[in-house]
């Protein structure tokens, strides 16, 4: 559901551009609101959330889709944890649909999806891996890389049970806003994918902003 | 039910139970929903590197499928194939709904305490997975979206999910393993189960006696031929069950095989 936000950019606590192919790891306090803006359109923002006070509890695709009995995320969706607790709620969304079943690109899955020769190409899980390696203070390892959200991506399911990757629902400046229900670590890989239409073969920057 | 003369092993799990075993590549695991209405939650790990585990998103997107049935492979997060679905009389298995925890199970089916209900207590899938995982030094952080065998979940254009009619008595699925795999499973209810009472459908687990490589039905997809090439690289230099690893010449040049992979890429 499309819903615009009353929040003004001049009131932000924090604002930053994240370039294509980069990661962003940030602690969001309970009650704070995070806005992710698709600066140039059709970018995929591969995002994981962890309970900042106990990272064994993390965003769960299965609990989230089961909790709302629906595959797509938009305004009103409650992002649930692996302990089936609300982590964040989508409070505004000008895109209308976000994916949580497609997962993140990896060098290994790219060999299967596209070609064995594409293994050397940069992938989202590489960015997450680098984030974990550069921030040992959070105690996160590869074990903690679960199933993620792909903000601004559209992955419809056909009646026959096929999975399709459609584009064209996002556009420059579209955004999604999430209000934290607990202290959460946010780990974004601003997708570097060069192999499929999810970002028009053209990875672009995103912007993140936080309100208290 | 399976002809036991052609089996290495057979057992029957009651509903609400859990089980695990390291399956060797080349072997098969056959699950049979004896009375109909069962659900089998399954997770897969590489016993040599427990950080490598079943990845539902990669499984779905690599094969452009939401439903899993004969011809589909179950992928690890490392681009390799744990197993392929060799046979499936049911036709559509879920991998996005996960499993129910204790609280949800009590909400759906009511409270049950062990002192009164004994082994008919309402065991839940989340705890079942944790019990089995702990035996291998794994825990909550190692849980992932599971496969739910015998549960057909459809999604409409708006993304609304629906658990369709349960499996008929005797429905069976055979998984053929292309890697040594730690299989962890439970027979607890599917999270979208609308059953009035806690389902009591037993599941037969059988290990057929034949050894085979990945099912032919899986290799009609070029993605799965590349997945098979990734497995072949993983087992390079080892002695494999007959046919598990294509000879180098056919792997590199055969039209039925994946394109050449040059050593310097790895």
Short mmCIF file of C-alpha atoms in Angstrom, two decimals, chain B residues 22 33 48 139 143 150-151 175 180 224 228 232 253:
data_model
loop_
_atom_site.label_atom_id
_atom_site.label_comp_id
_atom_site.label_asym_id
_atom_site.label_seq_id
_atom_site.Cartn_x
_atom_site.Cartn_y
_atom_site.Cartn_z
CA UNK B 22 24.12 -38.15 7.60
CA UNK B 33 2.82 -39.93 3.98
CA UNK B 48 32.29 -31.33 6.51
CA UNK B 139 21.92 -23.86 17.28
CA UNK B 143 18.30 -22.31 11.51
CA UNK B 150 3.75 -32.71 1.61
CA UNK B 151 2.61 -29.09 2.06
CA UNK B 175 15.43 -37.33 -2.61
CA UNK B 180 27.20 -36.07 1.76
CA UNK B 224 21.31 -27.76 -12.46
CA UNK B 228 26.40 -30.46 -10.77
CA UNK B 232 32.14 -32.16 -9.29
CA UNK B 253 32.77 -30.56 -23.64
#
